[in-house]
Short mmCIF file of C-alpha atoms in Angstrom, two decimals:
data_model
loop_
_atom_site.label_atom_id
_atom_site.label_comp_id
_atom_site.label_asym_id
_atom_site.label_seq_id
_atom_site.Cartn_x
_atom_site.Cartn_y
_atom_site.Cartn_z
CA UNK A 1 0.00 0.00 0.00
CA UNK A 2 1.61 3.32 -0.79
CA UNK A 3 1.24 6.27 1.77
CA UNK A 4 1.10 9.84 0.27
CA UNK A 5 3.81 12.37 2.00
CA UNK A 6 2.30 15.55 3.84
CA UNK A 7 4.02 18.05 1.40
CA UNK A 8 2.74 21.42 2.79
CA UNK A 9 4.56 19.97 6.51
CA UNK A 10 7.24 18.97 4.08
CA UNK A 11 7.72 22.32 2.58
CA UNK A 12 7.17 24.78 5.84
CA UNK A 13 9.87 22.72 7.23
CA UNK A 14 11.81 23.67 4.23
CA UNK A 15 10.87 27.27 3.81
CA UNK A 16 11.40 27.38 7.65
CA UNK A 17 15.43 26.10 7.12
CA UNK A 18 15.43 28.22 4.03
CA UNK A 19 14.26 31.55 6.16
CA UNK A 20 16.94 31.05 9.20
CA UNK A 21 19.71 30.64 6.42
CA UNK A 22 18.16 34.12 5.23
CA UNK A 23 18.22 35.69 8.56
CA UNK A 24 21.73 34.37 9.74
CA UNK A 25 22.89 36.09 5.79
CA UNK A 26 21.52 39.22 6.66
CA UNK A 27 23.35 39.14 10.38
CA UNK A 28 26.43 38.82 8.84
CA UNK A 29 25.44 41.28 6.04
CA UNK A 30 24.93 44.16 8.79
CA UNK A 31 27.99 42.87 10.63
CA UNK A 32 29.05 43.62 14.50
CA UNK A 33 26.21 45.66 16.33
CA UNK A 34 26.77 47.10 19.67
CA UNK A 35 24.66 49.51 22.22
CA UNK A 36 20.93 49.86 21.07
CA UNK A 37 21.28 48.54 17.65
CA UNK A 38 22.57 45.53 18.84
CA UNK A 39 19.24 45.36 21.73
CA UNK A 40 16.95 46.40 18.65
CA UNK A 41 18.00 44.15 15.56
CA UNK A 42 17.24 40.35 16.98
CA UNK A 43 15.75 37.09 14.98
CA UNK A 44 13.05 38.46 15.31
CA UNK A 45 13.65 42.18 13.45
CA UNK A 46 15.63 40.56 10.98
CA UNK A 47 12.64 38.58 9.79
CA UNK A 48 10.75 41.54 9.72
CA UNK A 49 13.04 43.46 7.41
CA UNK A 50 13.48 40.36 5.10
CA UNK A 51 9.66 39.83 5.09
CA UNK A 52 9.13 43.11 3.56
CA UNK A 53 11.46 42.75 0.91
CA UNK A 54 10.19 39.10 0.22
CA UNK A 55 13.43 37.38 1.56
CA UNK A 56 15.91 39.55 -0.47
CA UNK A 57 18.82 40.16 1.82
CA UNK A 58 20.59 42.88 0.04
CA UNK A 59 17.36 44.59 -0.34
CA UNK A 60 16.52 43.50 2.96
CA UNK A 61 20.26 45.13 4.46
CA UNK A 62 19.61 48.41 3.01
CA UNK A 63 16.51 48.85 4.67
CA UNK A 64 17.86 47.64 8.01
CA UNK A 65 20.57 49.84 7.50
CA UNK A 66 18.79 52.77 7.20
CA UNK A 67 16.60 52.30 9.97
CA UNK A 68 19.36 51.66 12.43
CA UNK A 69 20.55 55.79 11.36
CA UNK A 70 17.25 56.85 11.25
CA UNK A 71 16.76 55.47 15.08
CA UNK A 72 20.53 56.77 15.81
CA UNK A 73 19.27 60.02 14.34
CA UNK A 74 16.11 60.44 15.88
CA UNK A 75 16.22 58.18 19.02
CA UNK A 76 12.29 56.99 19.18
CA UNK A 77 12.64 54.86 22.50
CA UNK A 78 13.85 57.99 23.87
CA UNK A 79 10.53 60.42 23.52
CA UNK A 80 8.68 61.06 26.84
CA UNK A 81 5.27 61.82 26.75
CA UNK A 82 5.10 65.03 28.00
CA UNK A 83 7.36 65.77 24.72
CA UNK A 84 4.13 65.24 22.93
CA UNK A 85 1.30 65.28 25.45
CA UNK A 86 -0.30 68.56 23.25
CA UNK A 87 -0.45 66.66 20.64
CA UNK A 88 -2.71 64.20 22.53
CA UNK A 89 -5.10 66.64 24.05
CA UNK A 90 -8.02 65.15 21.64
CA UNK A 91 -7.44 61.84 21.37
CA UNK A 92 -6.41 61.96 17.90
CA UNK A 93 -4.17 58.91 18.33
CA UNK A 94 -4.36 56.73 20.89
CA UNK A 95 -4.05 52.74 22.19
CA UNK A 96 -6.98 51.35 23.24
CA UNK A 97 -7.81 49.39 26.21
CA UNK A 98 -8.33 46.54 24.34
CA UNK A 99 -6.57 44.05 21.76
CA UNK A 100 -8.07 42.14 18.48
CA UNK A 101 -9.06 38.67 18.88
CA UNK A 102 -5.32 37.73 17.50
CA UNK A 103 -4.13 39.58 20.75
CA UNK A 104 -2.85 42.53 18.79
CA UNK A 105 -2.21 46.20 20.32
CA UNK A 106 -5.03 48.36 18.55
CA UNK A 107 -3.99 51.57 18.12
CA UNK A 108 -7.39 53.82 17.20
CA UNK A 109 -6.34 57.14 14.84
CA UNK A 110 -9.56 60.26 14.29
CA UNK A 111 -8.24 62.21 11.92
CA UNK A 112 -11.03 64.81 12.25
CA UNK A 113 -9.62 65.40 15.94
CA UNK A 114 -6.29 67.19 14.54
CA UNK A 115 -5.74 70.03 17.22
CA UNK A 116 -1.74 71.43 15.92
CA UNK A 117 -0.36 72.83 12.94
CA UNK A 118 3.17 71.12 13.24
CA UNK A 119 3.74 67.92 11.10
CA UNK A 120 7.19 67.37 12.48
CA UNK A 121 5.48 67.38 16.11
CA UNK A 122 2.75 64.97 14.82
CA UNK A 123 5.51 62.72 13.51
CA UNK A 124 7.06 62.64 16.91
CA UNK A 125 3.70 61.92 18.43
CA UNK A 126 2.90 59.10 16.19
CA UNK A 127 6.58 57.67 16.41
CA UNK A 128 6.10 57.83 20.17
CA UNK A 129 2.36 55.93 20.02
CA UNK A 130 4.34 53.37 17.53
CA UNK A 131 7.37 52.82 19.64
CA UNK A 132 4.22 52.47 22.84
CA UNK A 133 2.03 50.30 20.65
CA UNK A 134 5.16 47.60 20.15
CA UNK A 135 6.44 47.74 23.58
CA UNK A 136 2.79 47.13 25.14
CA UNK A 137 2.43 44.00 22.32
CA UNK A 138 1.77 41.02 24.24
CA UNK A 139 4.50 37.95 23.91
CA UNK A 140 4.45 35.98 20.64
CA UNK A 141 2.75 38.49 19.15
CA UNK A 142 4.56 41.12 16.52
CA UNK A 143 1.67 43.01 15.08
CA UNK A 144 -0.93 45.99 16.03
CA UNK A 145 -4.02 46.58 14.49
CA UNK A 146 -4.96 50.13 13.21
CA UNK A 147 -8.32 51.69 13.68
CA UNK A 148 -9.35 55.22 12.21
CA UNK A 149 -12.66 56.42 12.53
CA UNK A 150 -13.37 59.65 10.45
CA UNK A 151 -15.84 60.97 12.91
CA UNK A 152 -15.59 64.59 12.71
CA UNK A 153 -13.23 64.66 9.17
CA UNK A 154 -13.84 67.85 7.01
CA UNK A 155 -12.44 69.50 4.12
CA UNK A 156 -10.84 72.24 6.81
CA UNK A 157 -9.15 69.80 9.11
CA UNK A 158 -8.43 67.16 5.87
CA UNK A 159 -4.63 66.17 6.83
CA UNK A 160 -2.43 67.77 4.24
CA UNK A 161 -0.76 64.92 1.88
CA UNK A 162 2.80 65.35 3.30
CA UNK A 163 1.38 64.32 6.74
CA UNK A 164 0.29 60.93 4.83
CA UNK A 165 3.55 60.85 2.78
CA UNK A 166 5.41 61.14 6.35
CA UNK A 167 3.13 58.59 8.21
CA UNK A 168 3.31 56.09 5.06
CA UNK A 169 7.34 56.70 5.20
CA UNK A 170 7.79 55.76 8.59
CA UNK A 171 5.31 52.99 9.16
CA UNK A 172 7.16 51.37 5.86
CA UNK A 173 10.26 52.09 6.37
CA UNK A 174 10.96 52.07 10.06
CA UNK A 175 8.49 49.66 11.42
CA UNK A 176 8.20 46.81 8.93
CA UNK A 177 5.35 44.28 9.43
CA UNK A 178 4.73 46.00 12.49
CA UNK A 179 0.99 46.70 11.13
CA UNK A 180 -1.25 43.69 10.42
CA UNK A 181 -4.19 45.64 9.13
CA UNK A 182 -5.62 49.18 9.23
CA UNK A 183 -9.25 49.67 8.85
CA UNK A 184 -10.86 52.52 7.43
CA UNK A 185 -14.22 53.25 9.44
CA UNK A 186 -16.56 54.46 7.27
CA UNK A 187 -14.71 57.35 5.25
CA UNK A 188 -16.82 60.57 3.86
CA UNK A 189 -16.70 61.10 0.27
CA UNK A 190 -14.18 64.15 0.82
CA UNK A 191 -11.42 61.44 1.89
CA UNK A 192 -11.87 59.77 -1.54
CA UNK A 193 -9.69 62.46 -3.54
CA UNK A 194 -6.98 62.31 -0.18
CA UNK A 195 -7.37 58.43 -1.05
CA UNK A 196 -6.58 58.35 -4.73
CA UNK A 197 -3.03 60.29 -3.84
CA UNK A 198 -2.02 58.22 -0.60
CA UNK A 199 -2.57 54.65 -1.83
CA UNK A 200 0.38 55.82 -4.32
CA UNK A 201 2.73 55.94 -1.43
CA UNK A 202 1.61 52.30 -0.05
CA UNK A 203 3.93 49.49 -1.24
CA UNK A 204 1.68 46.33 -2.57
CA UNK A 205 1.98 44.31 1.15
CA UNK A 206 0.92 47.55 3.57
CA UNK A 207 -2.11 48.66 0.64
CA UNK A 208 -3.25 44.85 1.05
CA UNK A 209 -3.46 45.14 4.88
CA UNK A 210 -5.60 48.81 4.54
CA UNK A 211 -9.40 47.40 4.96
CA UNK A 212 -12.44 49.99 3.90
CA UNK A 213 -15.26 49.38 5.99
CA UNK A 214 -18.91 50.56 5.74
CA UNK A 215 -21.45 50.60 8.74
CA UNK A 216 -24.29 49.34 6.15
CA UNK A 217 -22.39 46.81 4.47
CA UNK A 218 -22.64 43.21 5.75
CA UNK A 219 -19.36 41.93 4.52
CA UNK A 220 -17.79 44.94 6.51
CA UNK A 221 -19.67 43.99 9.29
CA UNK A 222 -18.66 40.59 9.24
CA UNK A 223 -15.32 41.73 8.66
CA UNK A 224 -15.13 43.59 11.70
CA UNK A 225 -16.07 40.95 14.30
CA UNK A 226 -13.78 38.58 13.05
CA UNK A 227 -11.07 40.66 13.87
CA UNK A 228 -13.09 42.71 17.18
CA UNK A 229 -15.25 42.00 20.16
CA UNK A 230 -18.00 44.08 19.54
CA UNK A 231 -18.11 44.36 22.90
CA UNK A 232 -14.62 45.83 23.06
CA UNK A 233 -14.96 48.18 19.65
CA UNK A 234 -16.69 51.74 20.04
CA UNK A 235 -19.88 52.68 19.05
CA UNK A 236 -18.35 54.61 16.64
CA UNK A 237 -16.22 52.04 15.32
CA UNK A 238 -19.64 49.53 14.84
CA UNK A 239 -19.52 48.07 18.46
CA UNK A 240 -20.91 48.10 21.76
CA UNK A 241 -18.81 50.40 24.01
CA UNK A 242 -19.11 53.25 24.86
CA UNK A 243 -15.45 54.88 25.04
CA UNK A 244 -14.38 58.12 26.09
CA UNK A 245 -11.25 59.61 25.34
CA UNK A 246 -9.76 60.87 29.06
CA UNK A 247 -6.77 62.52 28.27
CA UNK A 248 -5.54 63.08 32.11
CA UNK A 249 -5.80 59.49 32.34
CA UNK A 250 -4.29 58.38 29.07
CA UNK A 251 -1.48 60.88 30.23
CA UNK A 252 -0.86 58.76 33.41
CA UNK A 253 -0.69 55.27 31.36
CA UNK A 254 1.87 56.91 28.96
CA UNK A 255 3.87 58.37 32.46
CA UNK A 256 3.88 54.98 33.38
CA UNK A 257 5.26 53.08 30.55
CA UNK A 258 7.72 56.07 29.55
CA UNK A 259 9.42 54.34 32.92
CA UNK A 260 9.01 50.90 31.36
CA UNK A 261 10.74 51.90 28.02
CA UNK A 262 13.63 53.38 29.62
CA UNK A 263 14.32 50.17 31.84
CA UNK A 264 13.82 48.37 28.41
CA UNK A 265 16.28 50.41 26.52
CA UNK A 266 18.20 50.92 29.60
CA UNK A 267 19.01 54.24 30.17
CA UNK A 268 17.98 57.01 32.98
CA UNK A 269 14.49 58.97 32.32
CA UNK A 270 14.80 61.31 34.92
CA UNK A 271 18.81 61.78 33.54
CA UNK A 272 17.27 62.37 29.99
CA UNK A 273 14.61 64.65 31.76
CA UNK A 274 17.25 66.96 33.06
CA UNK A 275 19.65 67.13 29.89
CA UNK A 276 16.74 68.33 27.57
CA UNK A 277 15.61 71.06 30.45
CA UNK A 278 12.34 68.90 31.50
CA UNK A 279 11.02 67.94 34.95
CA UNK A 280 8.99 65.13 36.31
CA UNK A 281 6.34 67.33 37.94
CA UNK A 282 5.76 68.55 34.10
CA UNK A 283 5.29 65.50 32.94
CA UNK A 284 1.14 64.98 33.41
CA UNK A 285 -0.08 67.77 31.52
CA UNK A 286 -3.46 69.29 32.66
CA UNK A 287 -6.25 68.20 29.50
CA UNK A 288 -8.04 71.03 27.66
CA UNK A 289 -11.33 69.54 28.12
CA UNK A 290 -12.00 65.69 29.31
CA UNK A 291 -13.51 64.38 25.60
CA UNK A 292 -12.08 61.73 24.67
CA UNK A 293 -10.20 56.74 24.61
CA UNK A 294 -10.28 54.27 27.08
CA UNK A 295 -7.79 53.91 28.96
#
């Protein structure tokens, strides 16, 4: 009697030999690594970086490469919140209080809640809710979901396209397969133009992860509780909750892990405090007004 061979075990076995050969390339490809390039660039990272440049390590180097300047350059790990805290005043980006059913980090973006002018400071503040959203990801688990809910979008407070060019550019770039999906909340017609520009700027993996969802529409629907709780997701967002952005509250979570990433990256918050002219008691700013996430 003949037995047939389980080929797909077979082959992940394969591909799985195949991938560490790639990964131990690229190691010696970037060569010796020391302080917080050496803590940032493990198995794990260089899997990343060679996922999103399908398993081409020279393609896969030059993208490491330039991340490990860009974080020399501008030091992520290293923002505080109260560097950014304005920028949070709304709730325009924040992390929920609650993951996906794959145990991602959610991170939940309203666009229509822009309260500054400054695109380098919004950078900062999304690098910082980033660099939050990874260190907060629960273990085994690589990814964070993306939620933006257009509530409130307008032609006046429409984000100009270098603040998507930016965003795209660093999400791509710096934090490679970092995103699993992004979902679009029901977005007005006035995004549509926006839309037509930005998609431009996605490369083909990160515009197959961006997910358009409709209220109305039962595949959206459907598409939403298989990756939410509706018991978890906002009313706004198509679920059950009912979430309120508390910024003085949101501002002592962030206070707290600020002292988490600096035992992580290992160096002294209140010594960094000091050199750029900052003080704890500064840290909590006082909220505008008490609208808006969960905490």
């Amino acid at each position: 009697m003949f037995r047939w061979r389980n080929n797909t075990s077979h082959d992940q076995e394969i591909d799985s030999v195949l991938h560490e050969s790639k990964i131990n390339e690229l190691k010696a490809a970037i060569g010796p690594l020391s302080g917080r390039s050496l803590q940032y660039c493990t198995d794990a990272c260089f899997r990343r970086y060679l996922e999103a440049r399908i398993w081409n390590v020279d393609k896969a180097k030059k993208m490491l490469e330039e991340t490990i300047r860009w974080r020399s350059a501008y030091k992520p790990e290293e923002i505080c919140w109260h560097e950014v805290a304005v920028e949070g005043e709304t709730g325009k980006i924040y992390r929920a209080n609650f993951h996906d059913r794959q145990g991602r980090t959610v991170l939940i973006l309203r666009p229509g809640m822009q309260n500054t002018k400054s695109i380098d400071n919004q950078m900062r503040h999304l690098t910082y809710l980033i660099e939050n959203a990874v260190l907060n990801l629960p273990e085994g688990q690589e990814q964070m979901a993306w939620l933006i809910d257009f509530t409130g979008l307008s032609i006046s407070n429409t984000p100009p396209i270098k603040s998507a060019r930016d965003t795209v550019n660093i999400l791509q770039n710096h934090y490679p397969e970092r995103l699993a999906v992004a979902f679009l909340y029901n977005p007005p017609r006035i995004f549509e133009a926006f839309w037509k520009i930005v998609k431009y700027f996605l490369d083909a993996k990160t515009f197959q992860k961006v997910k358009f969802v409709y209220p109305k529409d039962n595949d959206s629907v459907d598409l939403m509780s298989s990756y939410f709780d509706d018991e978890n997701l906002p009313t706004e967002l198509g679920g059950r909750a009912t979430l309120k952005y508390d910024h003085e509250e949101f501002s002592r979570l962030m206070i707290e892990d600020d002292e988490k990433a600096a035992a992580f990256w290992g160096f002294d918050r209140k010594l960094q405090q000091a050199v750029n002219g900052h003080h704890g008691a500064d840290a909590a700013p006082k909220p505008i007004d008490s609208a808006s996430p969960a905490s």
